[in-house]
Structure formats: structure tokens, C-alpha cells
Amino acid sequence: MSRRVFVAGGAITPFLGKGHPDFIWKRHPDFGQRENPTLRELLTSAVTQAAENVDADLALVDKAYVANFVGELFINQGHLGAALAGVHPALALKPTMRVEGACASGGLAMACGVDAIRAGSDVVLVTGVEVQTTASARTGGDYLARAADYERQRSIDDFTFPALFARRTKAYREAFGVTEEDIGRAAVKAYANANKNPLAHMHARKVDLAFAAAVNDKNPNFLSHEEYSPFLKVTDCSQVSDGAAAMFLVSEEGLAKMGLKPSDAIELLGLGHATDSLYVDRDLREMTTTRTAAEQAYAQAGLVAKDVDVAEVHDCFTVTELLMYEALGFAEPGKGSELLKEGVTEIDGALPVNTGGGLVGFGHPVGATGVKQVLELHRQMKGQCGEYQVPATPSVGMTANMGGDDKTAVVGLFRNLA
Ligand code: CAA
């Protein structure tokens, strides 16, 4: 017997980093006058805003989780369960904990929240946060490499993850005859959507196809790895962002305790979770772990890919968005780029994907990403996305959050409640 699980809403902070007008760095006019928000401030802001948006009394929270990848490295801070307990007096002395699964940390925190509800909790607070802009992109590349098999893969390039996905891009393009322009469309969509989203890291930066599909001084092939370098430019990469997200997962009783109606919520219908060995790599032209998690989610929900009206997928690099379309069953192997070419995954297309800009445009504060994805579905289903609202109210939505080089995958299927 399984209890029903609902997402009652929450909040996302602005995602900040290089390229965002509010991000403080040495050439910002406010440099020396003010600083970028700390992890504590981001988490406090997400939780406080989430409680306000849902009109929730935080005293009702039975358990709380915080997703974070490498606080120890970027800000010298671990033990983030206690940080979460410190963001509001009502959370002090509650059972809280941190959850880590690289870039899938947020999805895993949601999975823990779902388990908690199924085990009897009624109100669970699921949060995610990461601060990454304290280090240069190169040093950050080393920190993020802890999500790969460090001993075996660290030396591939200073930018380990960009290189691992350039490797996938090479394999994918060579196998399926996909061009740089085909893949560049993923970046153009991401930036265009982010331009409509006031919370997005790349809200103010414009990218057109001519820029995204060709190397130039401002969009270089920046890897040192000779073989993989031609397969990745700056616009192919997700952002190094700071940000947080917080959401309430509730049972039916939890909805009542919070004074909410089912129509305020979306319901989780299926949750797939798969993890593959860190020590071996599979076929680079597909995402086997994500596909496995998606199959689980579809089977639990009794749904198929054609039922999905809106999706949030883990586009850590542009090629990943195409591989995600294929792993989730939206396109046949090698055909993901056709969805982009035909406009299917645009905001006004038949299957809008990453409407707020995804990891490339909205940004990728690693621990926050999986939580943000679910909130984005909630916001789309409740008509709260403003300029990037999809035209028809979605009934079914899907999230796919992925850690490492397709090593941890959490896939959710949700339905809108009227
Ligand atoms: N010409 C030539 N080379 C240039 C250049 C130019 N005009 N501009 C930059 N470069 C080169 C330089 O070598 C530079 O490094 P140095 O300054 O240290 O020499 C390098 O490119 C990077 O340039 P910047 O530091 O100026 O770049 P940036 O700060 O704008 O960052 C980015 C751009 C490197 C792409 C960065 O955004 C990035 O690293 N993104 C990816 C983040 C990432 O990997 N996240 C994890 C995703 S994987 C996942 O999600 C799964 C998981 O579990 C981890």
C-alpha cells in the first residue's frame, strides 16, 4: 500500500553567476560595496519564500532534506542538515539531513522526501542549494570532477565534465551525422527561454544560432584535449551558478494540515531511480541509467512518452538535452535534434522542454537543480510562469535529473490536479 504524494509548491531564488547583471565581480560597479549571497542566505531565502508562497507554517514540517554536492570544497562547509535547521526557528531540532548524488542531489532529496511520506510523514521540506562562484571555472572544474571517477577521469582535461561530454558529443555526432548547428539549437532555445525568465542566470544574455553553431573569440573551443576540444564551445555548457530551491512534499493529510486544496498541488505518479557503476562507462551515444529510471517511472505511472505535456531535463551540456530526449522516449536514438529543428520542444511547441532555460540558460547550482526542475513543472501547471508560460495548461509533466556522466538518475512523472 502506498500513500499519495503531492508537490504543494515552493520557491526558487534567482540563479546568479558570471554573465548575470547582479553578480558581483571585480568589474561590477558595486564591487567592494556588497557581496553575492552566501549559502546560508540563499537557503534562508528559498525556504522563507517557499513558506510564504504556500502560506505554510514551517512548524508543520515533519522532516527536511537539503541537497548539496560539494559545499566542503566551494565554501568550506559541510554538515548542511544543521544549516537547514538553522534557517528558520521553526526548523530547529527537526530531523533534517543532507543528501548527495552529484548533480542528481536534488532528485535524490526528492526521492528521500517521497520515502518519508510513504513511511508516514505528512509534510516534508525538500531543498537544494549550491554556491560555486567562489572559485574560478578552472578550479571549479576540479571540484566538480569529484562527480566522475576522479582517479581514472580527472586528468582527461582541466575541465573534466566538459571534456566527458565533448567525448559524448563526438561519439554522438559521428554515429548519427548530427551537425554543430543541430546541437547549437539546444543552446539557442535555452538562452531564448532564459531571456523570458527573471530568475535565470542568463536572463540578459542573447545567443543566436550563428553564435552558438560556430567557434569565435567569444565562444571558443576551450578544452585542452586535442581530440575532444572541437566538440565543445562555451555556449554548449551549463552555468556555474549560485542558487537554491525549496519545495513542500505532502501527503493527503499534509494538504489538509496546510489548508491547501488538491488544485494547489501536482501529484507524483511515478518516480524512477537508477544508479550505475562509477568505474565503467557504457555506450557514449545513449544514457542508459536515465533510460532505466524513465522506464521505472513510466511503468509506475502507467504512462508512455506520448502522454507527457511538459518536461524539465538535465541539459548539463547541449548534447545532454538530445540524449535526454532519447532516453525519455521523446525521440528515437540519434533523432533528438529533429525535435529542436521542428520546434517541438519550444515553449509553444507540442512538448515544451526546459521552458525556464534549463541548466544552460536558467543555470546549474548543482544541489538546487533537481528541486528547481520539479518546481518548474508545478509553476507551469499552475500558470505561474509569466512570459514563459506554455499556452495550454499541461496535464502530465516529467523531470529528469542526472548526476555524473549518467551515473545517478532520478526521473519523476507528475499530473496536474484541477
Ligand atoms: N579564447 C580562447 N580561450 C578562451 C577564451 C577565448 N576568448 N575565453 C576563455 N578561454 C578559455 C581559457 O582557457 C579559460 O581558462 P583560463 O582563464 O583559466 O585560462 C577557459 O576557456 C574558461 O574560461 P573562463 O574561466 O573565462 O570561462 P567562464 O568563467 O565564462 O566559464 C565555462 C565558462 C568554463 C564553460 C563554465 O561555465 C563551465 O565550466 N561550465 C560547466 C560547468 C559544469 O561542468 N557543471 C557540471 C555539469 S555536469 C553534471 O551536471 C553532472 C554532474 O554530476 C557533475
CSV table of N, CA, C and O in Angstrom, one decimal, residues 188-297:
chain,number,residue,atom,x,y,z
A,188,VAL,N,20.5,27.8,-28.3
A,188,VAL,CA,19.6,28.9,-28.7
A,188,VAL,C,18.3,28.9,-27.9
A,188,VAL,O,17.8,29.9,-27.4
A,189,LYS,N,17.7,27.7,-27.9
A,189,LYS,CA,16.4,27.6,-27.1
A,189,LYS,C,16.7,27.9,-25.6
A,189,LYS,O,15.9,28.6,-25.0
A,190,ALA,N,17.7,27.4,-25.1
A,190,ALA,CA,18.0,27.6,-23.6
A,190,ALA,C,18.1,29.1,-23.3
A,190,ALA,O,17.5,29.6,-22.4
A,191,TYR,N,18.9,29.8,-24.1
A,191,TYR,CA,19.1,31.2,-23.9
A,191,TYR,C,17.8,32.0,-24.1
A,191,TYR,O,17.5,32.9,-23.4
A,192,ALA,N,17.1,31.7,-25.2
A,192,ALA,CA,15.9,32.4,-25.5
A,192,ALA,C,14.9,32.2,-24.4
A,192,ALA,O,14.2,33.2,-24.0
A,193,ASN,N,14.7,31.0,-23.8
A,193,ASN,CA,13.8,30.8,-22.7
A,193,ASN,C,14.3,31.6,-21.5
A,193,ASN,O,13.5,32.2,-20.8
A,194,ALA,N,15.6,31.5,-21.2
A,194,ALA,CA,16.1,32.2,-20.1
A,194,ALA,C,15.9,33.7,-20.2
A,194,ALA,O,15.7,34.4,-19.2
A,195,ASN,N,15.9,34.2,-21.4
A,195,ASN,CA,15.7,35.7,-21.6
A,195,ASN,C,14.3,36.1,-21.1
A,195,ASN,O,14.0,37.2,-20.8
A,196,LYS,N,13.4,35.1,-21.0
A,196,LYS,CA,12.0,35.4,-20.6
A,196,LYS,C,11.8,35.1,-19.1
A,196,LYS,O,10.7,35.3,-18.6
A,197,ASN,N,12.9,34.6,-18.5
A,197,ASN,CA,12.7,34.1,-17.1
A,197,ASN,C,13.6,35.0,-16.1
A,197,ASN,O,14.8,34.9,-16.1
A,198,PRO,N,12.9,35.8,-15.3
A,198,PRO,CA,13.6,36.8,-14.5
A,198,PRO,C,14.6,36.1,-13.5
A,198,PRO,O,15.5,36.8,-13.0
A,199,LEU,N,14.4,34.9,-13.2
A,199,LEU,CA,15.2,34.2,-12.2
A,199,LEU,C,16.5,33.6,-12.8
A,199,LEU,O,17.4,33.1,-12.1
A,200,ALA,N,16.5,33.6,-14.2
A,200,ALA,CA,17.6,32.8,-14.9
A,200,ALA,C,18.9,33.5,-14.8
A,200,ALA,O,19.0,34.8,-15.0
A,201,HIS,N,20.0,32.8,-14.6
A,201,HIS,CA,21.4,33.2,-14.7
A,201,HIS,C,21.6,34.0,-16.0
A,201,HIS,O,22.2,35.0,-16.1
A,202,MET,N,21.1,33.4,-17.1
A,202,MET,CA,21.4,34.0,-18.5
A,202,MET,C,20.2,34.9,-19.0
A,202,MET,O,20.0,35.0,-20.2
A,203,HIS,N,19.5,35.5,-18.0
A,203,HIS,CA,18.3,36.3,-18.4
A,203,HIS,C,18.7,37.4,-19.4
A,203,HIS,O,17.9,37.8,-20.3
A,204,ALA,N,19.9,38.0,-19.2
A,204,ALA,CA,20.2,39.1,-20.0
A,204,ALA,C,21.1,38.8,-21.2
A,204,ALA,O,21.5,39.7,-22.0
A,205,ARG,N,21.5,37.6,-21.4
A,205,ARG,CA,22.5,37.3,-22.5
A,205,ARG,C,21.8,36.7,-23.7
A,205,ARG,O,21.0,35.7,-23.5
A,206,LYS,N,22.0,37.3,-24.8
A,206,LYS,CA,21.4,36.8,-26.1
A,206,LYS,C,22.3,35.9,-26.8
A,206,LYS,O,23.5,36.2,-27.0
A,207,VAL,N,21.8,34.8,-27.4
A,207,VAL,CA,22.6,33.9,-28.2
A,207,VAL,C,21.8,33.5,-29.4
A,207,VAL,O,20.6,33.0,-29.2
A,208,ASP,N,22.3,33.7,-30.6
A,208,ASP,CA,21.6,33.3,-31.8
A,208,ASP,C,22.3,32.1,-32.4
A,208,ASP,O,23.4,31.7,-31.9
A,209,LEU,N,21.7,31.5,-33.4
A,209,LEU,CA,22.3,30.3,-34.0
A,209,LEU,C,23.6,30.5,-34.6
A,209,LEU,O,24.5,29.7,-34.5
A,210,ALA,N,23.8,31.7,-35.2
A,210,ALA,CA,25.1,31.9,-35.8
A,210,ALA,C,26.2,31.9,-34.8
A,210,ALA,O,27.3,31.4,-35.0
A,211,PHE,N,25.9,32.4,-33.6
A,211,PHE,CA,26.9,32.5,-32.5
A,211,PHE,C,27.1,31.1,-31.9
A,211,PHE,O,28.2,30.7,-31.6
A,212,ALA,N,26.0,30.4,-31.7
A,212,ALA,CA,26.0,29.1,-31.0
A,212,ALA,C,26.6,28.0,-31.8
A,212,ALA,O,27.2,27.0,-31.3
A,213,ALA,N,26.5,28.1,-33.2
A,213,ALA,CA,26.9,27.0,-34.0
A,213,ALA,C,28.3,27.2,-34.6
A,213,ALA,O,28.7,26.4,-35.5
A,214,ALA,N,29.1,28.2,-34.2
A,214,ALA,CA,30.4,28.4,-34.8
A,214,ALA,C,31.4,28.9,-33.8
A,214,ALA,O,31.0,29.7,-32.9
A,215,VAL,N,32.6,28.5,-33.9
A,215,VAL,CA,33.6,28.9,-32.9
A,215,VAL,C,34.0,30.4,-33.2
A,215,VAL,O,34.1,30.8,-34.4
A,216,ASN,N,34.1,31.2,-32.2
A,216,ASN,CA,34.6,32.5,-32.4
A,216,ASN,C,35.3,32.9,-31.1
A,216,ASN,O,35.3,32.2,-30.1
A,217,ASP,N,35.9,34.1,-31.1
A,217,ASP,CA,36.7,34.6,-29.9
A,217,ASP,C,35.9,34.5,-28.6
A,217,ASP,O,36.4,34.3,-27.5
A,218,LYS,N,34.6,34.9,-28.7
A,218,LYS,CA,33.7,34.9,-27.5
A,218,LYS,C,33.1,33.6,-27.2
A,218,LYS,O,32.4,33.4,-26.2
A,219,ASN,N,33.2,32.6,-28.1
A,219,ASN,CA,32.6,31.3,-27.9
A,219,ASN,C,33.6,30.3,-28.4
A,219,ASN,O,33.4,29.5,-29.3
A,220,PRO,N,34.7,30.2,-27.6
A,220,PRO,CA,35.8,29.3,-28.0
A,220,PRO,C,35.6,27.8,-27.7
A,220,PRO,O,34.8,27.5,-26.8
A,221,ASN,N,36.4,27.0,-28.4
A,221,ASN,CA,36.6,25.6,-28.0
A,221,ASN,C,37.6,25.7,-26.9
A,221,ASN,O,38.8,25.9,-27.2
A,222,PHE,N,37.2,25.6,-25.7
A,222,PHE,CA,38.2,26.0,-24.6
A,222,PHE,C,38.9,24.8,-23.9
A,222,PHE,O,39.8,25.0,-23.1
A,223,LEU,N,38.6,23.6,-24.4
A,223,LEU,CA,39.3,22.4,-23.8
A,223,LEU,C,40.7,22.3,-24.3
A,223,LEU,O,41.0,22.7,-25.4
A,224,SER,N,41.6,21.7,-23.5
A,224,SER,CA,42.9,21.4,-24.0
A,224,SER,C,43.0,20.1,-24.7
A,224,SER,O,44.0,19.9,-25.5
A,225,HIS,N,42.1,19.2,-24.5
A,225,HIS,CA,42.1,17.9,-25.0
A,225,HIS,C,41.9,18.0,-26.6
A,225,HIS,O,40.9,18.3,-27.0
A,226,GLU,N,43.0,17.6,-27.3
A,226,GLU,CA,43.0,17.8,-28.7
A,226,GLU,C,41.9,17.1,-29.5
A,226,GLU,O,41.2,17.7,-30.3
A,227,GLU,N,41.6,15.9,-29.1
A,227,GLU,CA,40.6,15.1,-29.8
A,227,GLU,C,39.2,15.6,-29.5
A,227,GLU,O,38.3,15.7,-30.4
A,228,TYR,N,38.9,16.0,-28.2
A,228,TYR,CA,37.5,16.4,-27.8
A,228,TYR,C,37.3,17.9,-28.0
A,228,TYR,O,36.1,18.3,-28.1
A,229,SER,N,38.3,18.7,-28.0
A,229,SER,CA,38.1,20.2,-28.0
A,229,SER,C,37.2,20.7,-29.1
A,229,SER,O,36.3,21.5,-28.8
A,230,PRO,N,37.3,20.2,-30.3
A,230,PRO,CA,36.4,20.7,-31.4
A,230,PRO,C,34.9,20.5,-31.2
A,230,PRO,O,34.1,21.0,-31.9
A,231,PHE,N,34.6,19.6,-30.2
A,231,PHE,CA,33.2,19.2,-30.0
A,231,PHE,C,32.5,20.0,-28.9
A,231,PHE,O,31.4,19.6,-28.5
A,232,LEU,N,33.2,21.0,-28.3
A,232,LEU,CA,32.5,21.8,-27.2
A,232,LEU,C,32.9,23.2,-27.2
A,232,LEU,O,34.1,23.5,-27.3
A,233,LYS,N,31.9,24.1,-27.2
A,233,LYS,CA,32.2,25.5,-27.0
A,233,LYS,C,31.5,26.0,-25.7
A,233,LYS,O,30.8,25.3,-25.1
A,234,VAL,N,31.8,27.3,-25.3
A,234,VAL,CA,31.3,27.8,-24.1
A,234,VAL,C,29.7,27.7,-24.1
A,234,VAL,O,29.1,27.3,-23.1
A,235,THR,N,29.1,28.0,-25.2
A,235,THR,CA,27.6,28.0,-25.2
A,235,THR,C,27.0,26.6,-25.1
A,235,THR,O,25.8,26.4,-25.0
A,236,ASP,N,27.9,25.6,-25.2
A,236,ASP,CA,27.4,24.2,-25.0
A,236,ASP,C,27.3,23.8,-23.6
A,236,ASP,O,26.8,22.7,-23.2
A,237,CYS,N,27.8,24.7,-22.7
A,237,CYS,CA,27.9,24.3,-21.3
A,237,CYS,C,26.8,24.9,-20.4
A,237,CYS,O,26.4,26.1,-20.6
A,238,SER,N,26.5,24.2,-19.3
A,238,SER,CA,25.6,24.7,-18.3
A,238,SER,C,26.5,25.7,-17.5
A,238,SER,O,27.7,25.8,-17.6
A,239,GLN,N,25.8,26.5,-16.7
A,239,GLN,CA,26.5,27.6,-16.0
A,239,GLN,C,27.0,27.2,-14.6
A,239,GLN,O,26.4,26.3,-14.0
A,240,VAL,N,28.0,27.9,-14.2
A,240,VAL,CA,28.5,27.8,-12.8
A,240,VAL,C,27.7,28.8,-12.0
A,240,VAL,O,28.0,30.0,-12.1
A,241,SER,N,26.7,28.4,-11.3
A,241,SER,CA,25.7,29.3,-10.7
A,241,SER,C,25.6,29.1,-9.2
A,241,SER,O,25.9,28.0,-8.7
A,242,ASP,N,25.2,30.1,-8.5
A,242,ASP,CA,24.8,30.0,-7.1
A,242,ASP,C,23.3,30.1,-7.0
A,242,ASP,O,22.7,30.9,-7.8
A,243,GLY,N,22.7,29.3,-6.2
A,243,GLY,CA,21.2,29.4,-6.1
A,243,GLY,C,20.6,28.3,-5.2
A,243,GLY,O,21.4,27.4,-4.8
A,244,ALA,N,19.4,28.5,-4.9
A,244,ALA,CA,18.7,27.5,-4.0
A,244,ALA,C,17.2,27.3,-4.4
A,244,ALA,O,16.7,28.2,-5.1
A,245,ALA,N,16.6,26.2,-4.0
A,245,ALA,CA,15.2,26.0,-4.3
A,245,ALA,C,14.7,25.2,-3.1
A,245,ALA,O,15.4,24.5,-2.5
A,246,ALA,N,13.4,25.4,-2.8
A,246,ALA,CA,12.8,24.7,-1.7
A,246,ALA,C,11.3,24.4,-2.0
A,246,ALA,O,10.6,25.2,-2.6
A,247,MET,N,10.9,23.2,-1.7
A,247,MET,CA,9.5,22.8,-2.0
A,247,MET,C,8.9,21.9,-0.9
A,247,MET,O,9.7,21.3,-0.2
A,248,PHE,N,7.6,21.9,-0.9
A,248,PHE,CA,6.9,21.1,0.1
A,248,PHE,C,6.3,19.9,-0.6
A,248,PHE,O,5.6,20.0,-1.5
A,249,LEU,N,6.7,18.7,-0.1
A,249,LEU,CA,6.1,17.4,-0.5
A,249,LEU,C,5.1,17.1,0.6
A,249,LEU,O,5.5,17.1,1.8
A,250,VAL,N,3.9,16.7,0.3
A,250,VAL,CA,2.9,16.4,1.3
A,250,VAL,C,2.1,15.2,1.0
A,250,VAL,O,1.9,14.8,-0.2
A,251,SER,N,1.5,14.6,2.0
A,251,SER,CA,0.5,13.5,1.8
A,251,SER,C,-0.9,14.2,1.7
A,251,SER,O,-1.0,15.4,1.8
A,252,GLU,N,-1.9,13.3,1.5
A,252,GLU,CA,-3.3,13.9,1.5
A,252,GLU,C,-3.6,14.6,2.8
A,252,GLU,O,-4.1,15.7,2.9
A,253,GLU,N,-3.1,14.0,3.9
A,253,GLU,CA,-3.3,14.6,5.3
A,253,GLU,C,-2.5,15.9,5.4
A,253,GLU,O,-3.0,16.9,6.0
A,254,GLY,N,-1.3,15.9,4.8
A,254,GLY,CA,-0.5,17.1,4.8
A,254,GLY,C,-1.1,18.2,4.1
A,254,GLY,O,-1.1,19.4,4.5
A,255,LEU,N,-1.8,17.9,2.9
A,255,LEU,CA,-2.5,19.0,2.2
A,255,LEU,C,-3.5,19.6,3.1
A,255,LEU,O,-3.6,20.9,3.2
A,256,ALA,N,-4.3,18.8,3.8
A,256,ALA,CA,-5.3,19.3,4.7
A,256,ALA,C,-4.7,20.1,5.9
A,256,ALA,O,-5.2,21.2,6.2
A,257,LYS,N,-3.6,19.5,6.5
A,257,LYS,CA,-3.0,20.2,7.6
A,257,LYS,C,-2.5,21.6,7.2
A,257,LYS,O,-2.5,22.6,8.0
A,258,MET,N,-2.1,21.8,5.9
A,258,MET,CA,-1.6,23.1,5.4
A,258,MET,C,-2.7,23.9,4.9
A,258,MET,O,-2.5,25.0,4.4
A,259,GLY,N,-3.9,23.4,5.0
A,259,GLY,CA,-5.1,24.2,4.5
A,259,GLY,C,-5.1,24.4,3.0
A,259,GLY,O,-5.6,25.4,2.5
A,260,LEU,N,-4.5,23.4,2.3
A,260,LEU,CA,-4.4,23.5,0.8
A,260,LEU,C,-5.5,22.6,0.2
A,260,LEU,O,-5.9,21.6,0.7
A,261,LYS,N,-5.8,23.0,-1.1
A,261,LYS,CA,-6.7,22.2,-1.9
A,261,LYS,C,-5.9,21.3,-2.9
A,261,LYS,O,-4.8,21.8,-3.3
A,262,PRO,N,-6.4,20.2,-3.3
A,262,PRO,CA,-5.7,19.4,-4.3
A,262,PRO,C,-5.3,20.3,-5.5
A,262,PRO,O,-4.2,20.1,-6.1
A,263,SER,N,-6.2,21.2,-5.9
A,263,SER,CA,-5.9,22.1,-7.1
A,263,SER,C,-4.7,23.0,-6.9
A,263,SER,O,-4.2,23.6,-7.8
A,264,ASP,N,-4.2,23.1,-5.6
A,264,ASP,CA,-2.9,23.9,-5.4
A,264,ASP,C,-1.7,23.0,-5.7
A,264,ASP,O,-0.6,23.5,-5.8
A,265,ALA,N,-1.9,21.7,-5.9
A,265,ALA,CA,-0.8,20.8,-5.9
A,265,ALA,C,-0.7,20.0,-7.3
A,265,ALA,O,-1.6,20.1,-8.1
A,266,ILE,N,0.4,19.4,-7.5
A,266,ILE,CA,0.6,18.4,-8.5
A,266,ILE,C,0.9,17.1,-7.8
A,266,ILE,O,1.4,17.1,-6.7
A,267,GLU,N,0.5,16.0,-8.4
A,267,GLU,CA,0.7,14.7,-7.8
A,267,GLU,C,1.8,13.9,-8.5
A,267,GLU,O,1.9,13.8,-9.7
A,268,LEU,N,2.6,13.2,-7.6
A,268,LEU,CA,3.7,12.4,-8.2
A,268,LEU,C,3.0,11.0,-8.6
A,268,LEU,O,2.4,10.4,-7.7
A,269,LEU,N,3.2,10.6,-9.8
A,269,LEU,CA,2.6,9.4,-10.3
A,269,LEU,C,3.6,8.3,-10.4
A,269,LEU,O,3.3,7.1,-10.3
A,270,GLY,N,4.9,8.7,-10.7
A,270,GLY,CA,5.9,7.6,-10.8
A,270,GLY,C,7.3,8.3,-10.5
A,270,GLY,O,7.5,9.4,-10.8
A,271,LEU,N,8.2,7.5,-9.9
A,271,LEU,CA,9.5,8.0,-9.5
A,271,LEU,C,10.5,6.9,-9.8
A,271,LEU,O,10.5,5.9,-9.1
A,272,GLY,N,11.3,7.1,-10.8
A,272,GLY,CA,12.4,6.1,-11.2
A,272,GLY,C,13.7,6.6,-10.6
A,272,GLY,O,14.0,7.8,-10.6
A,273,HIS,N,14.5,5.7,-10.1
A,273,HIS,CA,15.8,6.0,-9.6
A,273,HIS,C,16.8,4.9,-9.9
A,273,HIS,O,16.5,3.7,-9.5
A,274,ALA,N,17.8,5.2,-10.7
A,274,ALA,CA,18.8,4.1,-11.1
A,274,ALA,C,20.2,4.7,-10.9
A,274,ALA,O,20.4,5.9,-11.1
A,275,THR,N,21.1,3.8,-10.5
A,275,THR,CA,22.5,4.2,-10.3
A,275,THR,C,23.4,3.2,-11.0
A,275,THR,O,23.2,2.0,-10.8
A,276,ASP,N,24.4,3.7,-11.7
A,276,ASP,CA,25.3,2.8,-12.4
A,276,ASP,C,26.7,2.9,-11.8
A,276,ASP,O,27.0,3.9,-11.1
A,277,SER,N,27.5,1.9,-12.1
A,277,SER,CA,28.9,1.9,-11.5
A,277,SER,C,29.7,3.1,-11.9
A,277,SER,O,29.7,3.5,-13.1
A,278,LEU,N,30.4,3.7,-11.0
A,278,LEU,CA,31.3,4.8,-11.2
A,278,LEU,C,32.5,4.4,-12.1
A,278,LEU,O,33.1,5.2,-12.7
A,279,TYR,N,32.8,3.1,-12.1
A,279,TYR,CA,34.0,2.6,-12.6
A,279,TYR,C,34.0,2.1,-14.0
A,279,TYR,O,35.1,1.7,-14.5
A,280,VAL,N,32.8,2.1,-14.6
A,280,VAL,CA,32.8,1.6,-16.0
A,280,VAL,C,31.9,2.6,-16.8
A,280,VAL,O,31.0,3.1,-16.3
A,281,ASP,N,32.3,2.7,-18.1
A,281,ASP,CA,31.5,3.6,-19.0
A,281,ASP,C,30.8,2.7,-20.0
A,281,ASP,O,31.4,1.7,-20.5
A,282,ARG,N,29.6,3.1,-20.3
A,282,ARG,CA,28.8,2.3,-21.3
A,282,ARG,C,28.8,3.1,-22.6
A,282,ARG,O,29.6,4.0,-22.8
A,283,ASP,N,27.9,2.7,-23.5
A,283,ASP,CA,27.8,3.3,-24.8
A,283,ASP,C,27.6,4.8,-24.6
A,283,ASP,O,26.7,5.3,-24.0
A,284,LEU,N,28.5,5.6,-25.2
A,284,LEU,CA,28.5,7.0,-25.1
A,284,LEU,C,27.4,7.7,-25.8
A,284,LEU,O,27.1,8.9,-25.6
A,285,ARG,N,26.8,7.0,-26.7
A,285,ARG,CA,25.7,7.6,-27.6
A,285,ARG,C,24.3,7.5,-27.0
A,285,ARG,O,23.3,7.8,-27.6
A,286,GLU,N,24.3,7.0,-25.7
A,286,GLU,CA,23.0,7.0,-25.1
A,286,GLU,C,23.1,7.1,-23.6
A,286,GLU,O,24.2,6.9,-23.0
A,287,MET,N,22.0,7.4,-22.9
A,287,MET,CA,22.1,7.5,-21.4
A,287,MET,C,21.3,6.4,-20.8
A,287,MET,O,20.1,6.5,-20.6
A,288,THR,N,22.0,5.3,-20.6
A,288,THR,CA,21.4,4.0,-20.1
A,288,THR,C,20.7,4.2,-18.7
A,288,THR,O,19.6,3.6,-18.5
A,289,THR,N,21.4,4.9,-17.8
A,289,THR,CA,20.9,5.0,-16.5
A,289,THR,C,19.6,5.8,-16.5
A,289,THR,O,18.6,5.4,-15.8
A,290,THR,N,19.6,6.9,-17.2
A,290,THR,CA,18.4,7.8,-17.3
A,290,THR,C,17.3,7.0,-17.9
A,290,THR,O,16.1,7.0,-17.5
A,291,ARG,N,17.6,6.2,-19.0
A,291,ARG,CA,16.6,5.4,-19.6
A,291,ARG,C,15.9,4.4,-18.7
A,291,ARG,O,14.7,4.3,-18.6
A,292,THR,N,16.8,3.8,-17.9
A,292,THR,CA,16.3,2.8,-16.9
A,292,THR,C,15.4,3.5,-15.9
A,292,THR,O,14.3,3.0,-15.6
A,293,ALA,N,15.8,4.7,-15.4
A,293,ALA,CA,14.9,5.4,-14.4
A,293,ALA,C,13.6,5.8,-15.0
A,293,ALA,O,12.6,5.7,-14.4
A,294,ALA,N,13.7,6.2,-16.3
A,294,ALA,CA,12.5,6.7,-17.0
A,294,ALA,C,11.5,5.5,-17.2
A,294,ALA,O,10.3,5.6,-17.0
A,295,GLU,N,12.1,4.3,-17.5
A,295,GLU,CA,11.2,3.1,-17.7
A,295,GLU,C,10.5,2.8,-16.4
A,295,GLU,O,9.3,2.5,-16.4
A,296,GLN,N,11.2,2.9,-15.3
A,296,GLN,CA,10.6,2.7,-14.0
A,296,GLN,C,9.4,3.6,-13.8
A,296,GLN,O,8.3,3.3,-13.3
A,297,ALA,N,9.7,4.9,-14.0
A,297,ALA,CA,8.7,6.0,-13.8
A,297,ALA,C,7.5,5.7,-14.6
A,297,ALA,O,6.3,5.8,-14.1
